[in-house]
Tab-separated table of C-alpha atoms in Angstrom:
chain	number	residue	atom	x	y	z
R	1	MET	CA	127.092	88.365	92.818
R	2	LEU	CA	128.731	89.313	89.246
R	3	PRO	CA	127.512	92.888	87.798
R	4	ALA	CA	126.197	91.551	84.829
R	5	LEU	CA	124.025	89.248	86.607
R	6	ALA	CA	122.529	91.523	88.953
R	7	SER	CA	122.489	93.466	85.928
R	8	ALA	CA	120.564	90.917	84.221
R	9	LEU	CA	117.792	90.102	86.849
R	10	ALA	CA	117.393	93.632	87.249
R	11	HIS	CA	116.270	93.210	83.718
R	12	GLU	CA	113.896	90.756	83.483
R	13	LEU	CA	112.341	91.386	87.560
R	14	VAL	CA	110.590	94.609	85.489
R	15	ARG	CA	110.431	93.704	82.577
R	16	ARG	CA	107.857	91.536	84.331
R	17	ALA	CA	106.510	93.874	86.485
R	18	ASP	CA	105.491	95.982	83.340
R	19	GLU	CA	103.861	92.925	82.086
R	20	ASP	CA	101.315	92.767	84.961
R	21	ARG	CA	100.604	96.170	84.363
R	22	ARG	CA	99.637	96.341	81.194
R	23	LEU	CA	97.855	93.352	81.417
R	24	THR	CA	96.665	94.675	84.279
R	25	LEU	CA	96.025	97.663	82.960
R	26	ASP	CA	93.991	96.129	79.554
R	27	ALA	CA	91.423	93.802	81.664
R	28	GLN	CA	90.672	97.724	83.088
R	29	ARG	CA	89.586	98.612	80.187
R	30	THR	CA	88.278	95.318	78.557
R	31	PRO	CA	87.025	92.775	80.640
R	32	THR	CA	86.770	89.221	79.735
R	33	SER	CA	87.487	85.776	80.910
R	34	ALA	CA	90.379	85.648	78.290
R	35	SER	CA	92.410	89.043	80.108
R	36	ARG	CA	91.684	87.622	83.447
R	37	ARG	CA	92.694	84.764	82.550
R	38	ARG	CA	95.833	86.508	81.181
R	39	ILE	CA	96.822	88.608	83.826
R	40	SER	CA	96.574	84.628	86.425
R	41	GLU	CA	99.137	83.101	83.709
R	42	CYS	CA	101.612	86.321	83.867
R	43	ARG	CA	101.391	86.252	88.026
R	44	LYS	CA	102.021	82.290	88.290
R	45	HIS	CA	104.736	82.743	85.948
R	46	ASN	CA	106.585	85.982	87.675
R	47	ALA	CA	105.960	84.097	91.332
R	48	GLU	CA	107.686	81.222	89.173
R	49	ALA	CA	110.752	83.428	88.050
R	50	LEU	CA	110.762	85.111	91.263
R	51	LYS	CA	111.003	81.382	93.550
R	52	THR	CA	114.261	80.634	90.834
R	53	ILE	CA	115.759	83.930	92.011
R	54	VAL	CA	115.211	83.172	95.382
R	55	ARG	CA	115.830	80.098	96.121
R	56	ARG	CA	118.869	80.779	93.793
R	57	HIS	CA	120.331	84.381	94.631
R	58	ALA	CA	117.853	85.119	98.043
R	59	TRP	CA	115.542	88.344	97.869
R	60	PRO	CA	116.453	91.000	95.721
R	61	THR	CA	117.254	93.301	97.261
R	62	ALA	CA	117.455	97.304	96.529
R	63	ASP	CA	121.939	96.566	96.940
R	64	LEU	CA	121.638	93.506	94.983
R	65	VAL	CA	119.352	94.392	91.564
R	66	GLY	CA	118.697	98.235	92.444
R	67	ALA	CA	116.122	100.074	93.956
R	68	PRO	CA	113.191	99.529	90.819
R	69	ALA	CA	113.632	96.066	90.119
R	70	SER	CA	113.573	94.830	94.597
R	71	THR	CA	110.004	97.243	93.924
R	72	SER	CA	109.658	94.705	91.217
R	73	ALA	CA	110.081	91.449	92.377
R	74	LEU	CA	107.743	92.826	95.931
R	75	MET	CA	104.798	94.026	92.997
R	76	ILE	CA	105.886	90.416	91.786
R	77	LEU	CA	105.012	88.777	94.943
R	78	LEU	CA	102.138	90.228	96.723
R	79	HIS	CA	100.790	89.168	92.724
R	80	ALA	CA	101.946	85.591	94.181
R	81	PRO	CA	99.351	82.709	93.946
R	82	ASP	CA	101.409	81.343	97.111
R	83	LEU	CA	100.633	82.582	100.390
R	84	ASP	CA	103.998	80.345	101.874
R	85	PHE	CA	106.135	82.244	99.024
R	86	GLN	CA	105.196	84.774	100.983
R	87	ILE	CA	105.714	84.333	103.846
R	88	ARG	CA	108.887	83.115	103.065
R	89	CYS	CA	109.971	85.756	101.590
R	90	ARG	CA	108.027	88.350	104.308
R	91	ASP	CA	110.563	86.874	107.119
R	92	LEU	CA	113.173	87.386	104.251
R	93	ILE	CA	112.372	90.617	103.474
R	94	ALA	CA	112.231	91.612	107.377
R	95	GLN	CA	115.829	90.731	107.361
R	96	ALA	CA	117.189	92.786	104.136
R	97	THR	CA	115.917	95.952	105.937
R	98	ALA	CA	117.132	95.331	109.444
R	99	ASP	CA	120.530	95.091	107.571
R	100	GLY	CA	120.187	98.037	105.815
R	101	ARG	CA	119.273	96.404	102.166
R	102	CYS	CA	115.921	97.007	101.833
R	103	PRO	CA	113.772	99.633	102.311
R	104	ALA	CA	111.402	99.901	104.710
R	105	LEU	CA	108.485	100.018	103.003
R	106	HIS	CA	108.811	96.938	101.855
R	107	HIS	CA	108.131	95.665	104.327
R	108	ALA	CA	104.768	96.867	105.122
R	109	TYR	CA	103.301	96.336	102.323
R	110	ILE	CA	104.631	92.784	102.436
R	111	ALA	CA	103.903	91.965	106.308
R	112	ASP	CA	100.461	94.081	105.979
R	113	HIS	CA	99.593	91.113	103.011
R	114	CYS	CA	100.106	88.417	104.449
R	115	ALA	CA	98.608	89.284	108.327
R	116	VAL	CA	95.680	90.287	105.721
R	117	GLU	CA	95.831	87.119	103.862
R	118	LEU	CA	96.392	85.302	107.166
R	119	GLY	CA	92.895	86.982	109.006
R	120	GLN	CA	95.368	88.865	111.064
R	121	PRO	CA	95.555	92.266	111.607
R	122	GLN	CA	97.698	94.389	109.161
R	123	PHE	CA	100.088	96.419	111.665
R	124	TYR	CA	100.914	100.154	108.626
R	125	GLY	CA	97.129	99.911	107.241
R	126	THR	CA	98.626	99.854	103.685
R	127	ARG	CA	95.575	96.967	102.462
R	128	ILE	CA	92.007	98.474	101.351
R	129	ASP	CA	89.308	96.656	101.284
R	130	PRO	CA	88.310	97.610	97.638
R	131	ALA	CA	84.522	97.170	98.119
R	132	THR	CA	84.243	99.895	101.264
R	133	PHE	CA	87.643	101.569	100.279
R	134	ARG	CA	87.980	101.091	104.305
R	135	PRO	CA	91.495	99.377	105.315
R	136	TYR	CA	91.283	95.874	106.811
R	137	PRO	CA	91.951	95.079	109.984
R	138	ILE	CA	94.579	96.754	112.013
R	139	ARG	CA	96.809	95.779	114.923
R	140	CYS	CA	97.168	98.504	117.563
R	141	PRO	CA	95.631	101.377	115.289
R	142	GLU	CA	95.871	104.309	118.024
R	143	THR	CA	99.787	104.205	116.756
R	144	LEU	CA	98.855	103.110	114.012
R	145	ASP	CA	100.152	106.715	111.760
R	146	GLU	CA	103.732	106.456	113.933
R	147	ARG	CA	104.421	103.658	112.251
R	148	ARG	CA	103.181	104.704	108.773
R	149	HIS	CA	105.509	107.536	108.959
R	150	ASP	CA	108.469	105.456	110.739
R	151	VAL	CA	108.606	103.412	107.028
R	152	GLY	CA	107.861	106.311	105.316
R	153	LEU	CA	103.878	106.752	105.001
R	154	ALA	CA	102.126	109.222	104.532
R	155	PRO	CA	98.342	109.354	107.853
R	156	LEU	CA	96.774	106.506	106.419
R	157	ASP	CA	93.454	109.862	106.511
R	158	GLU	CA	95.829	111.681	104.169
R	159	GLN	CA	96.102	108.106	102.167
R	160	LEU	CA	92.804	107.309	102.064
R	161	ARG	CA	91.930	110.336	100.690
R	162	MET	CA	93.926	109.951	97.753
R	163	LEU	CA	91.758	106.401	97.308
R	164	ARG	CA	89.002	108.212	97.078
R	165	GLN	CA	90.187	110.978	94.502
R	166	GLY	CA	91.037	108.710	92.550
R	167	VAL	CA	94.928	109.973	92.798
């Protein structure tokens, strides 16, 4: 990919993720049906843009568009309203992680997201039920913190403590 194209894609991904974040913060301050609709529309448009990028250029890995833009792409993907697309990208991210082109942390988040959405236990404990502040079911919980350490996550108890403190 040409550097100018990679730079333009990076800028667009970061811009789109920032817009989602801004709308989400606005909706938290003023929760209305209009603010929820704006978030939904933003996420739908962001997902369509990401689908186009993935179709034309593959997953936007850190080595291709830079770490901030690759993380923005992951945030867009996690908010996408299309589970089939998320699953396809999960597999692309898994391969990119294995090839060293994407952080393992990205794979952990999308793998857990897809597992929870499919009603399966998650592997890294990244998905927390907002109603209970407890993780959704976890596969092989006895080795969870080892897996979390391997992808750069803190132990689950530490993450839960920070969540409860509002950190």
